[in-house]
Coordinates of C-alpha atoms in Angstrom, one line a residue:
M1 CA 197.1 67.1 60.3
S2 CA 194.4 64.6 59.9
I3 CA 195.0 61.0 57.4
Q4 CA 192.5 60.2 54.8
R5 CA 191.6 56.7 54.6
G6 CA 190.0 54.6 52.2
S7 CA 192.2 54.9 49.3
K8 CA 195.4 53.2 48.1
A9 CA 197.3 55.5 49.6
M10 CA 197.2 57.2 53.0
I11 CA 197.4 60.8 52.1
P12 CA 198.1 63.8 54.8
I13 CA 195.9 66.7 55.0
R14 CA 196.5 69.9 56.5
S15 CA 193.7 71.2 58.6
A16 CA 192.0 74.1 57.2
K17 CA 192.8 77.5 59.1
V18 CA 189.6 79.9 59.2
N19 CA 190.5 83.3 58.8
P20 CA 188.1 85.2 61.2
R21 CA 188.4 88.3 59.0
P22 CA 187.2 88.1 55.6
K23 CA 189.2 89.4 52.5
G24 CA 188.8 93.1 51.2
R25 CA 188.0 95.9 53.1
R26 CA 186.0 95.7 56.3
V27 CA 182.5 97.5 56.4
D28 CA 182.7 100.4 58.8
P29 CA 179.7 100.3 61.5
E30 CA 179.8 104.4 61.4
A31 CA 179.7 104.6 57.5
L32 CA 177.3 101.6 57.2
A33 CA 175.0 103.6 59.5
E34 CA 175.2 106.6 57.4
I35 CA 174.3 104.6 54.2
R36 CA 171.4 103.5 55.9
A37 CA 170.0 106.7 57.1
L38 CA 170.9 108.2 53.8
L39 CA 168.9 105.3 51.2
A40 CA 166.4 105.3 54.1
D41 CA 163.3 103.1 52.4
S42 CA 164.6 103.3 48.8
P43 CA 165.0 100.0 47.1
R44 CA 168.6 98.6 47.2
R45 CA 168.2 97.1 43.4
R46 CA 171.6 96.9 41.3
D47 CA 170.0 99.4 38.8
L48 CA 169.9 102.1 41.4
L49 CA 173.5 102.0 42.1
V50 CA 174.5 105.2 40.0
E51 CA 171.3 106.8 41.7
H52 CA 172.6 106.0 45.3
L53 CA 176.2 107.1 44.5
H54 CA 175.1 110.5 43.7
R55 CA 173.2 110.5 47.0
I56 CA 176.3 110.1 48.7
Q57 CA 178.3 112.4 46.2
D58 CA 175.7 115.1 46.7
R59 CA 175.5 114.6 50.7
Y60 CA 179.0 114.3 51.6
G61 CA 180.9 116.2 48.4
H62 CA 182.7 112.9 47.7
L63 CA 183.0 109.0 47.5
S64 CA 185.2 107.9 50.5
A65 CA 186.5 104.3 50.6
A66 CA 184.6 103.4 53.9
R67 CA 180.9 104.8 52.5
L68 CA 181.8 102.5 49.2
A69 CA 182.3 99.7 51.0
A70 CA 179.3 100.3 53.0
L71 CA 176.9 100.9 50.3
A72 CA 178.5 97.6 48.9
A73 CA 177.3 95.6 51.8
E74 CA 174.1 97.4 52.0
M75 CA 173.2 96.4 48.2
K76 CA 174.8 93.2 48.9
M77 CA 177.1 93.5 45.7
A78 CA 181.0 93.1 45.5
Q79 CA 182.9 96.0 46.3
A80 CA 185.0 95.8 43.3
E81 CA 181.5 96.2 41.4
V82 CA 180.7 99.4 43.4
Y83 CA 184.5 100.7 42.8
E84 CA 184.4 100.4 39.1
V85 CA 181.3 102.4 38.7
A86 CA 182.2 104.9 41.0
T87 CA 185.6 105.5 39.2
F88 CA 184.4 105.2 35.7
Y89 CA 182.3 108.4 35.5
H90 CA 183.6 112.1 36.1
H91 CA 181.3 113.5 38.3
F92 CA 182.0 111.4 41.3
D93 CA 185.1 112.1 43.7
V94 CA 186.3 108.7 44.7
V95 CA 188.5 109.3 47.7
A96 CA 191.1 106.3 48.6
E97 CA 192.2 105.9 52.5
G98 CA 194.1 108.0 53.9
E99 CA 194.0 110.6 50.9
A100 CA 192.0 114.0 51.5
P101 CA 188.9 114.8 50.3
P102 CA 188.6 117.6 47.7
P103 CA 187.4 121.2 48.8
A104 CA 183.8 121.7 49.7
L105 CA 183.5 123.8 46.7
T106 CA 184.0 122.9 43.0
V107 CA 184.1 125.6 40.2
R108 CA 184.3 123.7 36.6
V109 CA 185.2 125.9 33.5
C110 CA 184.2 124.3 30.2
D111 CA 187.3 124.1 27.9
S112 CA 185.5 123.1 24.9
L113 CA 185.5 124.8 21.6
S114 CA 183.2 127.4 21.7
C115 CA 184.1 128.0 25.2
E116 CA 188.1 128.2 24.3
M117 CA 187.5 130.7 21.8
A118 CA 185.4 133.0 24.3
G119 CA 188.6 133.0 26.6
A120 CA 188.4 129.5 28.7
E121 CA 192.1 129.3 29.2
D122 CA 192.7 132.6 30.8
L123 CA 189.8 131.8 33.4
L124 CA 191.5 128.7 33.9
A125 CA 195.1 130.2 34.7
R126 CA 193.7 133.1 36.7
L127 CA 190.9 131.4 38.8
P128 CA 193.3 129.3 41.2
G129 CA 194.7 132.6 42.6
I130 CA 191.6 134.3 43.1
L131 CA 189.4 131.7 44.5
G132 CA 192.1 130.4 46.7
R133 CA 192.6 126.7 48.1
E134 CA 189.3 126.3 49.7
V135 CA 187.7 126.1 45.9
R136 CA 188.8 123.5 43.6
V137 CA 189.3 124.8 39.9
I138 CA 188.9 121.9 37.2
R139 CA 188.6 121.7 33.5
A140 CA 184.9 119.8 32.2
P141 CA 184.1 119.2 29.0
C142 CA 181.0 120.5 26.8
V143 CA 178.5 121.6 29.7
G144 CA 175.7 122.0 26.8
R145 CA 175.6 125.9 27.5
C146 CA 177.6 126.7 24.3
E147 CA 175.6 129.8 23.2
D148 CA 176.5 131.5 26.5
A149 CA 180.4 130.8 26.3
P150 CA 182.8 130.5 28.2
V151 CA 180.6 128.7 30.9
A152 CA 181.4 128.0 34.6
V153 CA 179.5 125.7 36.7
V154 CA 179.9 126.5 40.4
H155 CA 178.7 123.5 42.2
Q156 CA 176.0 122.7 39.8
N157 CA 175.0 126.2 39.2
P158 CA 176.2 127.6 35.5
V159 CA 177.6 130.9 35.0
G160 CA 177.2 132.3 31.3
H161 CA 179.4 134.7 29.7
A162 CA 181.8 133.8 32.7
T163 CA 184.2 136.2 33.9
L164 CA 186.4 136.3 36.8
E165 CA 184.0 138.8 38.7
K166 CA 181.1 136.6 37.8
I167 CA 182.3 133.6 39.6
R168 CA 183.9 135.1 42.1
Q169 CA 180.3 136.4 43.2
A170 CA 178.6 133.0 42.3
V171 CA 181.4 131.4 44.8
A172 CA 180.5 133.9 47.2
S173 CA 176.7 133.4 47.2
K174 CA 177.4 130.2 48.4
A175 CA 174.0 128.9 46.3
T176 CA 173.6 124.9 46.0
R177 CA 170.6 125.0 44.0
C178 CA 170.3 125.5 40.8
P179 CA 167.6 128.2 39.9
L180 CA 164.6 126.8 37.7
P181 CA 164.1 128.5 34.4
K182 CA 160.9 130.2 33.5
Y183 CA 158.7 127.4 31.4
R184 CA 155.1 126.4 30.6
N185 CA 154.1 124.1 33.4
Y186 CA 151.5 121.3 33.8
A187 CA 148.7 123.6 34.6
A188 CA 149.6 125.8 31.3
Y189 CA 150.0 122.9 29.3
R190 CA 146.9 121.3 30.0
K191 CA 144.9 124.9 29.1
G192 CA 146.5 124.6 25.6
Q193 CA 144.6 121.3 24.8
G194 CA 147.9 119.6 26.0
Y195 CA 147.7 115.8 26.6
R196 CA 144.3 115.6 24.4
L197 CA 146.5 113.6 21.8
I198 CA 147.6 110.8 24.3
A199 CA 144.0 110.7 25.9
E200 CA 142.6 110.1 22.2
C201 CA 145.1 107.4 21.6
L202 CA 144.1 105.3 24.8
A203 CA 140.3 106.1 24.7
G204 CA 140.4 104.2 20.6
R205 CA 139.9 107.6 18.9
R206 CA 143.2 107.2 17.4
T207 CA 145.0 104.1 16.0
R208 CA 148.4 103.1 16.2
E209 CA 149.0 102.5 12.4
A210 CA 147.6 105.8 11.5
I211 CA 149.9 108.0 14.0
T212 CA 152.9 105.9 12.8
A213 CA 151.9 106.4 9.2
I214 CA 152.0 110.2 9.9
M215 CA 155.4 110.0 11.3
D216 CA 156.5 108.2 7.8
D217 CA 154.7 110.8 5.7
A218 CA 156.4 114.0 7.6
G219 CA 160.0 112.1 7.2
L220 CA 160.7 112.2 10.9
R221 CA 164.0 111.0 11.9
G222 CA 166.1 110.6 15.0
L223 CA 167.4 114.1 15.8
G224 CA 170.0 112.5 18.2
G225 CA 172.6 112.2 15.4
A226 CA 171.9 108.7 13.9
G227 CA 168.6 110.0 11.7
F228 CA 166.8 106.7 11.8
P229 CA 163.4 107.1 10.7
A230 CA 161.2 107.6 13.7
G231 CA 158.2 105.5 12.4
R232 CA 159.9 102.6 11.4
K233 CA 161.7 102.5 14.6
W234 CA 158.0 102.2 16.4
K235 CA 157.0 99.4 14.1
I236 CA 160.2 97.4 14.4
V237 CA 160.1 97.6 18.2
A238 CA 156.3 96.7 18.1
Q239 CA 156.9 93.4 16.4
E240 CA 159.2 92.3 18.9
R241 CA 158.1 90.3 22.1
A242 CA 156.4 91.9 25.3
P243 CA 157.5 93.5 27.7
R244 CA 158.8 96.3 25.6
L245 CA 160.7 99.0 27.3
M246 CA 161.7 102.8 26.5
A247 CA 164.9 104.7 26.8
V248 CA 165.2 108.3 26.2
N249 CA 168.3 110.1 25.7
I250 CA 169.0 113.4 27.0
D251 CA 172.2 113.0 27.3
E252 CA 173.3 115.4 25.1
G253 CA 177.4 115.8 25.7
E254 CA 178.3 116.7 22.3
P255 CA 180.0 119.9 22.3
G256 CA 178.3 122.2 20.6
T257 CA 175.0 120.7 21.2
F258 CA 172.5 122.3 23.3
K259 CA 169.0 121.8 21.8
D260 CA 167.4 119.4 24.4
R261 CA 168.2 121.7 27.1
W262 CA 166.8 124.6 25.2
Y263 CA 163.5 122.7 24.4
L264 CA 163.3 121.5 28.0
E265 CA 164.0 124.7 29.7
R266 CA 160.6 126.0 27.7
D267 CA 158.1 123.3 27.1
P268 CA 158.6 120.0 28.9
H269 CA 155.0 118.6 28.6
R270 CA 155.3 118.7 24.8
F271 CA 158.4 116.5 25.2
I272 CA 156.4 114.1 28.0
E273 CA 153.4 113.9 25.4
G274 CA 155.3 113.2 22.6
M275 CA 157.3 110.5 24.8
L276 CA 153.9 109.0 25.7
V277 CA 152.4 108.8 22.2
A278 CA 155.6 107.0 21.0
A279 CA 155.5 104.3 23.8
W280 CA 151.8 103.7 23.2
C281 CA 152.6 103.1 19.2
A282 CA 155.2 101.0 19.8
G283 CA 153.7 98.9 22.9
V284 CA 155.9 100.0 25.3
G285 CA 154.6 99.6 28.8
E286 CA 157.7 101.6 31.1
I287 CA 159.7 104.6 30.4
Y288 CA 163.1 105.4 31.3
V289 CA 164.4 109.1 30.8
Y290 CA 168.5 109.3 31.2
L291 CA 169.4 113.0 31.6
R292 CA 172.7 114.2 31.7
D293 CA 174.2 115.6 35.4
E294 CA 175.4 118.7 34.2
Y295 CA 171.3 120.0 33.6
A296 CA 170.3 120.1 37.2
G297 CA 167.8 122.6 36.6
C298 CA 166.2 120.3 34.0
R299 CA 166.3 117.4 36.1
A300 CA 164.6 119.5 39.2
L301 CA 162.5 120.8 36.4
L302 CA 160.9 117.6 35.1
A303 CA 161.2 115.8 38.4
R304 CA 158.5 118.6 39.6
E305 CA 156.4 118.3 36.2
L306 CA 156.1 114.3 36.2
A307 CA 155.0 114.6 39.8
A308 CA 151.9 117.1 38.9
L309 CA 151.5 115.2 36.1
E310 CA 150.8 111.9 38.1
R311 CA 149.0 113.8 40.7
D312 CA 146.5 114.4 38.1
P313 CA 146.9 112.5 35.1
P314 CA 144.7 112.9 32.0
C315 CA 144.8 109.3 31.1
A316 CA 146.5 106.1 32.5
L317 CA 150.2 106.5 32.3
P318 CA 153.0 104.1 32.2
P319 CA 155.6 104.2 35.0
I320 CA 158.3 106.7 34.2
H321 CA 161.5 106.8 35.7
L322 CA 163.8 109.6 35.7
R323 CA 167.7 108.5 35.5
R324 CA 170.7 110.7 36.3
G325 CA 173.7 110.7 34.0
A326 CA 176.9 111.3 36.0
G327 CA 179.5 112.6 33.5
S328 CA 180.5 110.3 30.7
Y329 CA 179.9 111.7 26.8
V330 CA 180.0 108.0 25.8
C331 CA 176.9 107.2 27.5
G332 CA 175.2 109.3 24.5
E333 CA 175.7 106.0 22.6
E334 CA 172.2 103.8 23.2
S335 CA 173.8 100.9 24.3
A336 CA 176.3 102.8 26.6
M337 CA 173.2 104.4 27.9
I338 CA 171.1 101.4 28.6
E339 CA 174.6 100.2 30.6
S340 CA 174.4 103.0 32.7
I341 CA 170.7 103.1 33.4
E342 CA 171.2 99.6 34.7
G343 CA 173.7 100.9 37.0
K344 CA 176.8 99.8 35.1
R345 CA 179.7 101.4 33.7
G346 CA 178.7 103.0 30.6
M347 CA 180.2 101.1 28.0
P348 CA 178.6 100.4 24.7
R349 CA 177.7 96.8 23.8
L350 CA 178.8 94.9 21.0
R351 CA 176.1 94.5 18.3
P352 CA 173.7 92.6 17.4
P353 CA 171.8 92.1 19.0
Y354 CA 170.1 95.8 18.8
V355 CA 168.7 97.4 21.6
A356 CA 165.4 96.9 19.9
Q357 CA 165.7 93.4 20.3
V358 CA 167.5 93.1 23.5
G359 CA 168.0 96.4 25.3
L360 CA 166.9 97.6 28.7
F361 CA 167.2 95.0 31.2
G362 CA 167.2 92.4 28.2
Y363 CA 164.1 93.5 27.1
P364 CA 163.2 95.2 23.5
T365 CA 163.5 98.8 24.1
L366 CA 162.4 101.8 22.0
E367 CA 165.4 104.0 22.0
H368 CA 165.0 107.9 21.0
N369 CA 166.2 111.4 21.5
M370 CA 164.4 114.3 23.5
E371 CA 164.1 116.3 20.5
T372 CA 162.2 113.5 18.3
V373 CA 159.4 113.1 20.5
Y374 CA 159.2 116.6 21.0
W375 CA 157.9 117.0 17.5
V376 CA 155.2 114.1 17.5
R377 CA 152.1 116.1 18.9
E378 CA 152.8 118.9 16.5
I379 CA 153.4 116.9 13.8
V380 CA 150.0 114.8 14.0
E381 CA 148.0 118.1 15.0
R382 CA 149.4 120.0 11.9
G383 CA 149.7 117.1 9.7
A384 CA 152.6 115.2 7.7
A385 CA 152.3 117.9 5.1
W386 CA 153.0 120.9 6.9
F387 CA 156.7 119.5 8.7
A388 CA 157.5 118.2 5.2
G389 CA 156.4 121.1 3.9
H390 CA 159.8 122.7 5.2
G391 CA 162.8 122.4 3.5
R392 CA 165.7 124.2 1.1
H393 CA 167.8 122.6 -1.6
G394 CA 165.5 119.5 -2.4
R395 CA 165.3 118.5 1.4
K396 CA 162.3 118.2 3.3
G397 CA 161.3 118.9 7.7
L398 CA 162.9 121.3 10.1
R399 CA 166.0 121.3 12.0
S400 CA 167.2 122.6 15.3
F401 CA 171.0 123.9 15.3
S402 CA 172.4 124.3 18.2
V403 CA 174.7 127.3 16.9
S404 CA 177.8 128.7 18.8
G405 CA 181.2 130.1 18.1
R406 CA 181.6 133.5 15.9
V407 CA 178.5 134.5 15.4
N408 CA 176.2 137.4 16.5
K409 CA 173.1 135.9 17.6
P410 CA 174.1 132.1 19.1
G411 CA 171.3 129.8 20.2
V412 CA 169.0 127.5 18.9
H413 CA 167.6 128.3 15.5
L414 CA 164.7 126.4 14.1
A415 CA 165.6 126.6 10.3
P416 CA 164.2 124.3 6.8
A417 CA 166.6 121.4 6.6
G418 CA 168.7 121.7 3.9
I419 CA 169.7 125.4 4.4
T420 CA 173.5 126.2 4.0
A421 CA 175.6 127.2 6.7
R422 CA 176.1 130.4 5.1
E423 CA 172.6 131.0 4.7
L424 CA 171.9 130.1 8.6
I425 CA 174.8 132.3 9.7
D426 CA 173.0 135.3 7.7
E427 CA 169.5 135.0 8.4
Y428 CA 169.3 133.4 11.5
C429 CA 172.8 134.3 13.4
G430 CA 172.9 138.2 12.9
G431 CA 175.8 137.4 10.4
M432 CA 179.8 137.5 11.8
P433 CA 180.9 139.7 14.7
S434 CA 182.6 142.6 13.6
G435 CA 186.0 142.6 12.5
H436 CA 185.8 138.7 12.0
T437 CA 185.2 136.7 8.5
F438 CA 183.7 133.4 8.1
Y439 CA 186.5 130.9 8.0
G440 CA 185.2 127.3 8.7
Y441 CA 182.5 125.6 10.4
L442 CA 182.0 122.2 12.2
P443 CA 178.6 121.1 10.8
G444 CA 178.0 118.2 13.7
G445 CA 179.7 119.2 16.8
A446 CA 182.6 117.8 17.6
S447 CA 182.6 114.4 15.7
G448 CA 180.9 115.9 12.3
G449 CA 184.6 117.2 10.9
I450 CA 185.6 120.6 9.9
L451 CA 184.9 122.4 6.3
P452 CA 186.0 125.6 5.2
A453 CA 184.0 128.6 4.6
S454 CA 184.5 128.0 0.5
M455 CA 182.1 125.0 1.3
G456 CA 179.7 126.9 3.4
D457 CA 177.1 126.4 0.4
I458 CA 176.6 122.7 1.1
P459 CA 173.1 121.9 2.2
L460 CA 172.9 120.9 6.0
D461 CA 171.1 117.6 6.7
F462 CA 171.3 114.0 6.7
D463 CA 173.4 112.5 4.0
T464 CA 174.2 115.8 2.6
L465 CA 177.8 116.1 4.2
N466 CA 178.8 112.2 3.9
P467 CA 180.7 112.6 0.7
H468 CA 182.8 115.6 2.1
G469 CA 183.9 113.3 5.1
C470 CA 181.6 115.2 7.4
F471 CA 178.0 114.6 8.9
I472 CA 175.1 116.9 10.3
G473 CA 174.7 114.7 13.6
S474 CA 173.0 116.7 15.8
A475 CA 172.9 119.8 13.8
A476 CA 175.6 121.7 16.2
L477 CA 176.8 124.2 14.0
M478 CA 180.6 125.8 15.4
V479 CA 181.4 128.7 13.5
L480 CA 185.2 129.5 12.8
S481 CA 186.4 132.8 12.0
D482 CA 189.6 134.1 10.4
K483 CA 190.9 134.6 14.0
D484 CA 190.9 130.8 14.7
R485 CA 192.6 127.7 13.2
A486 CA 191.2 124.6 12.0
R487 CA 193.9 122.6 13.5
A488 CA 193.5 124.0 16.6
A489 CA 189.7 123.2 16.6
A490 CA 191.0 119.6 15.7
T491 CA 193.4 119.3 18.9
N492 CA 190.5 120.6 21.0
M493 CA 188.1 117.8 20.0
T494 CA 190.9 115.3 20.0
R495 CA 191.6 116.0 23.7
F496 CA 188.0 115.9 24.5
F497 CA 187.5 112.4 22.7
A498 CA 190.7 111.3 24.5
D499 CA 189.4 112.3 28.2
E500 CA 185.9 110.8 27.0
S501 CA 187.0 107.3 25.7
C502 CA 185.4 104.7 27.7
G503 CA 188.7 102.6 27.6
Q504 CA 187.0 99.4 26.4
C505 CA 188.6 98.8 23.1
T506 CA 192.3 99.4 22.3
P507 CA 191.9 101.4 18.6
C508 CA 190.0 104.3 20.8
R509 CA 191.6 104.1 23.6
V510 CA 195.1 104.2 22.4
G511 CA 194.5 105.7 19.3
T512 CA 192.8 108.9 20.4
A513 CA 195.5 109.2 22.7
K514 CA 198.3 108.5 20.0
T515 CA 196.5 111.0 17.9
L516 CA 196.9 114.1 20.4
M517 CA 200.4 113.2 20.8
L518 CA 201.3 113.6 17.1
L519 CA 198.9 117.0 16.8
D520 CA 201.1 118.3 19.3
Q521 CA 203.8 118.3 16.8
P522 CA 204.6 121.7 14.9
K523 CA 204.2 119.5 11.4
W524 CA 201.4 116.9 11.3
D525 CA 202.6 113.5 10.2
E526 CA 200.0 113.0 7.5
P527 CA 200.7 109.4 6.6
L528 CA 200.7 108.2 10.1
L529 CA 197.5 110.1 11.2
T530 CA 195.8 108.8 8.1
E531 CA 196.8 105.4 9.0
L532 CA 196.1 105.6 12.5
S533 CA 192.5 107.1 11.7
R534 CA 191.7 104.5 9.5
A535 CA 192.5 101.7 12.3
M536 CA 190.3 103.8 14.3
M537 CA 187.3 104.3 11.9
D538 CA 187.5 100.6 11.0
A539 CA 187.8 98.8 14.4
S540 CA 186.3 100.6 17.1
I541 CA 183.6 99.4 19.0
C542 CA 181.1 102.6 19.0
G543 CA 180.7 105.9 17.4
L544 CA 183.1 107.5 19.7
G545 CA 186.4 106.1 18.0
Q546 CA 184.7 106.0 14.7
A547 CA 184.2 109.5 14.4
A548 CA 186.8 110.7 16.5
P549 CA 189.3 111.0 13.2
N550 CA 186.8 113.0 11.7
P551 CA 188.4 117.1 12.7
V552 CA 191.6 115.2 11.9
L553 CA 191.1 114.1 8.3
S554 CA 189.2 117.4 7.7
V555 CA 192.0 119.7 8.6
I556 CA 194.9 117.3 6.5
K557 CA 191.9 117.6 3.5
Y558 CA 190.7 121.0 3.6
F559 CA 193.1 123.1 5.7
P560 CA 196.5 121.5 4.5
H561 CA 198.3 125.3 4.8
E562 CA 197.8 125.1 8.4
I563 CA 200.3 121.8 9.1
R564 CA 202.9 121.9 6.8

């Protein structure tokens, strides 16, 4: 004990005891050596945290507490920061100290609506008994392959039109790399005048104003769901201070949506060139591409083709960074995606400010869906009138419809904007399967609501469905037949939203869970569900909570006979 002097009173002060062991988990030297060897000379920046977590997960099959502590020490971050990010994303298996790690092989069975209708529940019930304890079988939200329902993913390898035998064979093969699809590679794309447009832009033979005007005249709108005019977005970002960044959204987690993957697997450079042109028009100096983790084949494909582009560039290129999602639907929201790119939990930001003003790393950011920029080159080469010249029922342009469910030809169908669901089914999808009658449809995936077949003649485009409490979103059309029930579809979608809520705001976190409980009742409490839905729509931070009630409200309004 010591005495403090120089004051009116002499106050006894106890000597501080120094704890030789710092608080928190101690860093295991062996784990630290593993992490250092795994990361090698990669930068230890905070924005690479999710990428580094993927490296550990890929190498060891899980994230142990010791390796998470070692990663935090190596990146000079608090362990809590690393832990909260690792536990936020579905595809990271965090194993606490003393817990057994998961089996070496995991089989994920998609249980979203199209797969549920195709028999996913039977697969989930029977697979554990067939594959044994050495294989983990878990449910997965939509994996973006609805045209091949039901779908299972063995390690990172998708098994379309999955059966018990096909999954067993995939497990027995022990393949760990997702096979690359056949596509037009860099050499083939260059032979077809690829990258001529961006080269002309950089050489001064095109102007930003002229190309932006073409997008305005064509009426190209954001094709990720929001539908904001592309040319106007370029002008807004271009007026902001430099430096400016670009973030391309290929998260595509909306159940029923798979158009971005469809185009990437066939012609990736058409997307890349359109992305470069959009970045040039907006004065962007650096690009980040955010790709959902379920698209392992697309990730390998893009990495290979970006490397080929950089080895033999047709012109000066901005830095292009490919970032990997980790299983979070909410990261499809633009600000949540930006948070994830920055190495954080993918939680939506409050707005304003908007990402065009304060976006990635605090800089003005041009955010685009992949398909939006995919069309840029073709619109410029063919002219605005070509794109705007398509359309039906008073609408203009083309739409890529991801069609799944009860149709003979599911897949991506490029059709005129404004086509009706009935026309799309009959003219593009080969009609309904034998023994099935058109009963209802989801025009915009999980969040776009549900309409009966009697309303199958409404033009499908931006704004046309809003008066009916629905929207087209990313143009994911899921078709129901008389063998299905709309209330079951709404329950499936609500379960998805409850699982995918990031938990940041109470209306969404509690509202989706409470709604799911109410839907389990034989007779729905319509007044309570309506009141709860209104609270979620009015008070949720982002589109997940705001749109989650749409399926339920649609059933109450258009399918009342199913719930009373």
